Short mmCIF file of C-alpha atoms and ligand atoms in Angstrom, two decimals:
data_model
loop_
_atom_site.label_atom_id
_atom_site.label_comp_id
_atom_site.label_asym_id
_atom_site.label_seq_id
_atom_site.Cartn_x
_atom_site.Cartn_y
_atom_site.Cartn_z
CA UNK A 21 0.00 0.00 0.00
CA UNK A 22 1.49 3.32 -1.09
CA UNK A 23 0.86 6.46 0.97
CA UNK A 24 1.37 9.76 -0.85
CA UNK A 25 1.17 13.36 0.33
CA UNK A 26 1.62 15.43 -2.81
CA UNK A 27 -0.68 15.92 -5.79
CA UNK A 28 2.22 15.40 -8.21
CA UNK A 29 3.12 12.03 -6.68
CA UNK A 30 -0.53 10.99 -6.50
CA UNK A 31 -0.98 11.73 -10.23
CA UNK A 32 2.23 9.86 -11.07
CA UNK A 33 1.24 6.71 -9.15
CA UNK A 34 -2.31 6.91 -10.49
CA UNK A 35 -0.96 6.34 -14.00
CA UNK A 36 0.49 3.01 -12.86
CA UNK A 37 -2.78 1.66 -11.39
CA UNK A 38 -4.67 -1.07 -13.20
CA UNK A 39 -8.07 0.09 -14.48
CA UNK A 40 -10.84 0.32 -13.40
CA UNK A 41 -9.98 2.47 -10.38
CA UNK A 42 -12.37 2.86 -7.43
CA UNK A 43 -12.05 5.89 -5.15
CA UNK A 44 -13.22 6.46 -1.57
CA UNK A 45 -12.86 10.02 -0.22
CA UNK A 46 -12.82 10.26 3.60
CA UNK A 47 -11.85 12.59 6.43
CA UNK A 48 -10.15 9.74 8.29
CA UNK A 49 -10.67 8.40 11.83
CA UNK A 50 -11.97 5.40 9.98
CA UNK A 51 -14.63 2.96 11.13
CA UNK A 52 -16.37 0.00 9.58
CA UNK A 53 -18.64 2.28 7.53
CA UNK A 54 -15.62 3.65 5.68
CA UNK A 55 -14.17 0.15 5.30
CA UNK A 56 -17.42 -1.04 3.77
CA UNK A 57 -17.00 1.61 1.06
CA UNK A 58 -13.45 0.36 0.43
CA UNK A 59 -14.59 -3.28 0.33
CA UNK A 60 -17.27 -2.41 -2.20
CA UNK A 61 -14.75 -0.42 -4.28
CA UNK A 62 -12.33 -3.33 -4.12
CA UNK A 63 -15.02 -5.79 -5.26
CA UNK A 64 -15.96 -3.64 -8.26
CA UNK A 65 -12.53 -2.39 -9.40
CA UNK A 66 -8.98 -3.60 -10.01
CA UNK A 67 -7.42 -0.82 -7.91
CA UNK A 68 -8.63 1.26 -4.98
CA UNK A 69 -7.55 4.74 -3.91
CA UNK A 70 -8.61 6.18 -0.54
CA UNK A 71 -8.09 9.81 0.43
CA UNK A 72 -7.84 11.01 4.00
CA UNK A 73 -8.24 14.77 4.23
CA UNK A 74 -9.99 16.78 6.92
CA UNK A 75 -11.18 19.45 4.53
CA UNK A 76 -11.06 22.85 6.28
CA UNK A 77 -13.35 24.56 3.75
CA UNK A 78 -16.38 22.46 4.65
CA UNK A 79 -16.31 23.43 8.34
CA UNK A 80 -17.97 26.62 9.58
CA UNK A 81 -16.01 28.99 11.85
CA UNK A 82 -17.82 27.66 14.96
CA UNK A 83 -17.49 24.01 13.95
CA UNK A 84 -15.12 21.24 15.01
CA UNK A 85 -12.34 21.46 12.39
CA UNK A 86 -9.57 21.79 14.99
CA UNK A 87 -10.92 19.07 17.28
CA UNK A 88 -12.08 16.67 14.55
CA UNK A 89 -10.61 13.25 15.52
CA UNK A 90 -7.46 12.24 13.67
CA UNK A 91 -5.34 9.07 13.88
CA UNK A 92 -3.39 8.42 10.69
CA UNK A 93 -1.35 5.39 11.85
CA UNK A 94 -4.57 3.63 12.92
CA UNK A 95 -6.32 4.58 9.67
CA UNK A 96 -3.46 3.23 7.57
CA UNK A 97 -3.44 -0.05 9.49
CA UNK A 98 -7.18 -0.41 8.86
CA UNK A 99 -6.79 0.36 5.15
CA UNK A 100 -4.08 -2.32 4.87
CA UNK A 101 -6.59 -4.94 6.10
CA UNK A 102 -8.94 -4.20 3.18
CA UNK A 103 -6.11 -4.18 0.63
CA UNK A 104 -6.17 -0.53 -0.38
CA UNK A 105 -3.66 0.16 -3.17
CA UNK A 106 -3.02 3.86 -2.70
CA UNK A 107 -3.77 6.31 0.11
CA UNK A 108 -3.72 10.04 -0.61
CA UNK A 109 -3.11 12.18 2.50
CA UNK A 110 -2.53 15.75 1.35
CA UNK A 111 -1.95 18.67 3.70
CA UNK A 112 -4.34 21.64 3.70
CA UNK A 113 -1.62 23.74 1.97
CA UNK A 114 -1.22 21.15 -0.74
CA UNK A 115 -4.96 21.26 -1.52
CA UNK A 116 -5.43 24.99 -0.90
CA UNK A 117 -2.25 26.94 -1.72
CA UNK A 118 -2.35 30.66 -0.86
CA UNK A 119 -3.43 31.69 -4.37
CA UNK A 120 -6.44 29.27 -4.38
CA UNK A 121 -9.49 31.09 -5.77
CA UNK A 122 -11.91 28.68 -7.49
CA UNK A 123 -15.04 27.16 -5.96
CA UNK A 124 -17.74 24.73 -6.99
CA UNK A 125 -21.18 25.88 -5.89
CA UNK A 126 -24.07 23.48 -6.38
CA UNK A 127 -27.30 25.45 -5.95
CA UNK A 128 -30.84 24.17 -5.30
CA UNK A 129 -30.28 20.87 -3.51
CA UNK A 130 -27.87 22.54 -1.06
CA UNK A 131 -30.39 25.10 0.16
CA UNK A 132 -32.22 23.00 2.74
CA UNK A 133 -31.33 20.58 5.57
CA UNK A 134 -27.55 20.48 6.18
CA UNK A 135 -27.04 23.34 3.74
CA UNK A 136 -29.39 25.60 5.71
CA UNK A 137 -27.83 24.74 9.08
CA UNK A 138 -24.21 24.77 7.82
CA UNK A 139 -23.82 27.68 5.36
CA UNK A 140 -20.91 27.09 2.98
CA UNK A 141 -20.57 23.43 3.95
CA UNK A 142 -21.52 22.01 0.56
CA UNK A 143 -19.44 24.60 -1.28
CA UNK A 144 -16.44 23.17 0.57
CA UNK A 145 -17.55 19.59 -0.04
CA UNK A 146 -18.23 20.05 -3.78
CA UNK A 147 -14.96 21.91 -4.29
CA UNK A 148 -12.79 19.35 -2.53
CA UNK A 149 -14.55 16.41 -4.17
CA UNK A 150 -14.17 18.02 -7.62
CA UNK A 151 -10.46 18.56 -6.92
CA UNK A 152 -10.05 14.97 -5.70
CA UNK A 153 -11.86 13.63 -8.77
CA UNK A 154 -9.50 15.61 -11.02
CA UNK A 155 -6.43 14.41 -9.14
CA UNK A 156 -7.44 10.74 -8.76
CA UNK A 157 -9.41 10.35 -12.03
CA UNK A 158 -11.44 7.40 -10.71
CA UNK A 159 -13.70 5.14 -12.75
CA UNK A 160 -16.16 4.97 -9.84
CA UNK A 161 -16.34 6.90 -6.55
CA UNK A 162 -18.01 5.51 -3.42
CA UNK A 163 -20.10 7.54 -0.97
CA UNK A 164 -22.15 6.55 2.08
CA UNK A 165 -25.94 6.82 2.23
CA UNK A 166 -25.32 8.06 5.80
CA UNK A 167 -24.67 11.51 4.27
CA UNK A 168 -27.72 11.42 2.01
CA UNK A 169 -27.71 15.09 1.00
CA UNK A 170 -23.99 14.90 0.18
CA UNK A 171 -24.69 12.08 -2.31
CA UNK A 172 -27.44 14.14 -3.96
CA UNK A 173 -25.11 17.16 -4.18
CA UNK A 174 -22.22 15.15 -5.67
CA UNK A 175 -24.51 13.48 -8.23
CA UNK A 176 -25.89 16.90 -9.23
CA UNK A 177 -22.36 18.27 -9.61
CA UNK A 178 -21.43 15.29 -11.78
CA UNK A 179 -24.44 15.76 -14.04
CA UNK A 180 -24.21 19.56 -14.27
CA UNK A 181 -20.45 19.63 -14.93
CA UNK A 182 -20.38 16.52 -17.16
CA UNK A 183 -17.86 14.72 -14.98
CA UNK A 184 -16.73 11.44 -16.38
CA UNK A 185 -17.20 8.93 -13.58
CA UNK A 186 -19.89 6.99 -11.78
CA UNK A 187 -20.99 7.59 -8.19
CA UNK A 188 -21.93 4.50 -6.15
CA UNK A 189 -23.98 4.89 -2.96
CA UNK A 190 -23.27 2.37 -0.18
CA UNK A 191 -25.92 1.61 2.51
CA UNK A 192 -25.33 3.01 6.02
CA UNK A 193 -23.32 0.73 8.30
CA UNK A 194 -24.71 0.68 11.85
CA UNK A 195 -23.64 -0.37 15.33
CA UNK A 196 -25.48 -3.44 16.70
CA UNK A 197 -28.09 -1.19 18.39
CA UNK A 198 -28.75 0.72 15.15
CA UNK A 199 -26.68 3.89 15.69
CA UNK A 200 -25.12 4.90 12.36
CA UNK A 201 -21.34 4.64 12.55
CA UNK A 202 -19.68 8.08 12.49
CA UNK A 203 -16.27 9.47 13.37
CA UNK A 204 -18.12 12.02 15.52
CA UNK A 205 -19.65 9.26 17.72
CA UNK A 206 -16.33 9.37 19.56
CA UNK A 207 -17.47 12.71 21.09
CA UNK A 208 -20.35 10.93 22.90
CA UNK A 209 -20.06 10.23 26.64
CA UNK A 210 -21.25 6.71 27.64
CA UNK A 211 -24.78 7.79 28.60
CA UNK A 212 -25.07 9.94 25.48
CA UNK A 213 -23.88 7.02 23.37
CA UNK A 214 -26.77 4.97 24.74
CA UNK A 215 -29.23 7.81 24.18
CA UNK A 216 -28.02 8.37 20.60
CA UNK A 217 -29.87 5.28 19.42
CA UNK A 218 -33.01 7.46 19.63
CA UNK A 219 -32.22 8.74 16.10
CA UNK A 220 -32.38 5.30 14.53
CA UNK A 221 -35.39 4.35 16.64
CA UNK A 222 -37.22 7.47 15.42
CA UNK A 223 -36.38 6.55 11.82
CA UNK A 224 -37.61 2.97 12.19
CA UNK A 225 -40.73 4.29 13.90
CA UNK A 226 -41.37 6.43 10.82
CA UNK A 227 -40.71 3.49 8.53
CA UNK A 228 -43.10 1.29 10.54
CA UNK A 229 -45.90 3.87 10.38
CA UNK A 230 -45.38 4.29 6.65
CA UNK A 231 -45.40 0.53 6.10
CA UNK A 232 -48.72 0.35 7.98
CA UNK A 233 -50.18 2.79 5.48
CA UNK A 234 -49.59 6.25 6.97
CA UNK A 235 -48.90 8.65 4.10
CA UNK A 236 -49.24 11.97 5.92
CA UNK A 237 -45.64 13.21 6.27
CA UNK A 238 -46.62 15.89 8.81
CA UNK A 239 -48.15 13.31 11.11
CA UNK A 240 -45.07 11.07 10.95
CA UNK A 241 -42.74 14.04 11.58
CA UNK A 242 -44.81 14.94 14.65
CA UNK A 243 -44.66 11.38 16.07
CA UNK A 244 -40.88 11.36 15.52
CA UNK A 245 -40.44 14.74 17.22
CA UNK A 246 -42.42 13.63 20.29
CA UNK A 247 -40.47 10.36 20.42
CA UNK A 248 -37.09 12.14 20.34
CA UNK A 249 -38.19 14.72 22.90
CA UNK A 250 -38.90 11.89 25.36
CA UNK A 251 -35.15 11.19 25.45
CA UNK A 252 -33.76 13.56 28.12
CA UNK A 253 -30.25 13.61 26.61
CA UNK A 254 -31.50 14.59 23.15
CA UNK A 255 -30.79 18.27 22.56
CA UNK A 256 -31.85 20.58 19.76
CA UNK A 257 -33.58 18.95 16.80
CA UNK A 258 -32.21 20.81 13.77
CA UNK A 259 -34.63 19.13 11.41
CA UNK A 260 -36.91 16.15 10.87
CA UNK A 261 -37.67 15.99 7.20
CA UNK A 262 -39.47 13.68 4.78
CA UNK A 263 -38.51 14.38 1.20
CA UNK A 264 -38.36 12.96 -2.27
CA UNK A 265 -35.17 10.86 -2.24
CA UNK A 266 -33.79 12.40 -5.45
CA UNK A 267 -34.77 16.07 -5.27
CA UNK A 268 -34.85 16.42 -1.46
CA UNK A 269 -38.08 18.43 -1.82
CA UNK A 270 -40.26 18.23 1.27
CA UNK A 271 -43.33 15.99 0.94
CA UNK A 272 -46.79 16.47 2.41
CA UNK A 273 -48.01 13.10 1.17
CA UNK A 274 -45.41 10.36 1.08
CA UNK A 275 -44.79 8.86 -2.34
CA UNK A 276 -41.71 6.64 -2.87
CA UNK A 277 -38.85 6.99 -3.45
CA UNK A 278 -38.91 9.03 -0.25
CA UNK A 279 -36.38 9.54 2.50
CA UNK A 280 -36.70 10.51 6.16
CA UNK A 281 -33.77 12.62 7.40
CA UNK A 282 -32.97 14.05 10.78
CA UNK A 283 -30.28 15.99 12.62
CA UNK A 284 -30.27 16.04 16.42
CA UNK A 285 -27.77 17.28 18.97
CA UNK A 286 -26.78 14.66 21.56
CA UNK A 287 -24.26 16.08 24.02
CA UNK A 288 -21.49 17.80 22.06
CA UNK A 289 -22.03 16.44 18.55
CA UNK A 290 -24.98 16.90 16.29
CA UNK A 291 -25.74 13.58 14.67
CA UNK A 292 -27.41 12.99 11.32
CA UNK A 293 -29.10 9.89 9.99
CA UNK A 294 -31.72 8.88 7.44
CA UNK A 295 -33.79 5.99 6.19
CA UNK A 296 -35.11 5.38 2.70
CA UNK A 297 -38.78 4.48 2.30
CA UNK A 298 -39.07 1.93 -0.49
P1 AMP B 14 -16.34 11.14 6.33
O1 AMP B 14 -15.00 10.60 6.71
O2 AMP B 14 -17.26 11.33 7.47
O3 AMP B 14 -16.24 12.35 5.42
O4 AMP B 14 -17.02 10.01 5.45
C1 AMP B 14 -16.41 9.52 4.29
C2 AMP B 14 -17.38 8.66 3.53
O5 AMP B 14 -17.81 7.58 4.35
C3 AMP B 14 -18.65 9.43 3.13
O6 AMP B 14 -19.05 9.03 1.83
C4 AMP B 14 -19.64 8.98 4.17
O7 AMP B 14 -20.98 9.06 3.75
C5 AMP B 14 -19.22 7.55 4.37
N1 AMP B 14 -19.70 7.04 5.66
C6 AMP B 14 -19.55 7.62 6.88
N2 AMP B 14 -20.18 6.90 7.83
C7 AMP B 14 -20.76 5.85 7.18
C8 AMP B 14 -21.56 4.74 7.61
N3 AMP B 14 -21.91 4.58 8.89
N4 AMP B 14 -21.98 3.86 6.67
C9 AMP B 14 -21.65 4.03 5.36
N5 AMP B 14 -20.88 5.04 4.91
C10 AMP B 14 -20.44 5.93 5.80
#
C-alpha cells in the first residue's frame, strides 16, 4: 500500500494503477462504515484509492475542524486490512495553496437541511470532491448513504459539470443497536452514546408507520419529534424531514422513493441519519 502526500506524486502513481480504479474520499478516523465503502470499491474495481483529508473549507467557523478526531497510523493499518492500493493524505496547503481562488457551488439541492444549518458546507464539499476527482481520475467513486444530502449534491455536480465517472452509494453501516457509525460518535459520553440510538429508533418508527399505510408526512414528523423529545439527553432537533429521495423536496403526502432525514444534537455532537422508504 502506497501512501502519498503530494498531488504530483498521486498523479504519477495513479498512471500506474490497473483500471478500473475505485475511489473512496474520507476525512479519516476510519470505522467500519468507511471500510465497507473500500470493500465495495475493491469488489468492483482492479485498484482502490482512498483519500484522508480533513477538509477545512467544509467546516464553519464555529465548527469542530480543529478538534475533529485524527489518527493516521490507525487509519493506515485499517486500510491495509482491506487491501487498499493507494492512500492520498494531502496537507491543507497542498490542496489549498495561498493563491487558491476557485469554488464549486451546487445550488438548489444545497439550500435546505444540512445546507441551511451549515452555510458554505456544501461549497467546501463540492470543491474538494471536484479537486479529488481531477487528481485521482477514478472510474467509480463511493459515498455513504449516511450523508444522504452529500450524495445528492455530488450526483448533481457530476451531471451539471459533465464529470466522467460513476458515483456509487453504499448503505449506512450501523452499530449493533442501530446507531449509524460516524467518526463524531467518539465525542459521545457513555450515557449519550446509549441515548443516541433514539435517532435510529425514530427513523424505524417512521418506517413502521409508513409501512402500515400512513402517508401523511406531517403526522409522521410529529410522532418522531415527540419520540425524540422523550429522550432527556436529546438536545436541539435541527430538522426532521421527509422528502423525495432524489430532489430532497419536502413531501406532504409520502410517495416513494422518499427519505426521512434528521439531525439532532446529543451532548457535544450533532448527529445525522436517514432511512429510505421503499
Ligand atoms: P467522512 O469521513 O465522514 O467524510 O465520510 C467519508 C465517507 O464515508 C462518506 O461518503 C460517508 O458518507 C461515508 N460514511 C460515513 N459513515 C458511514 C456509515 N456509517 N456507513 C456508510 N458510509 C459511511
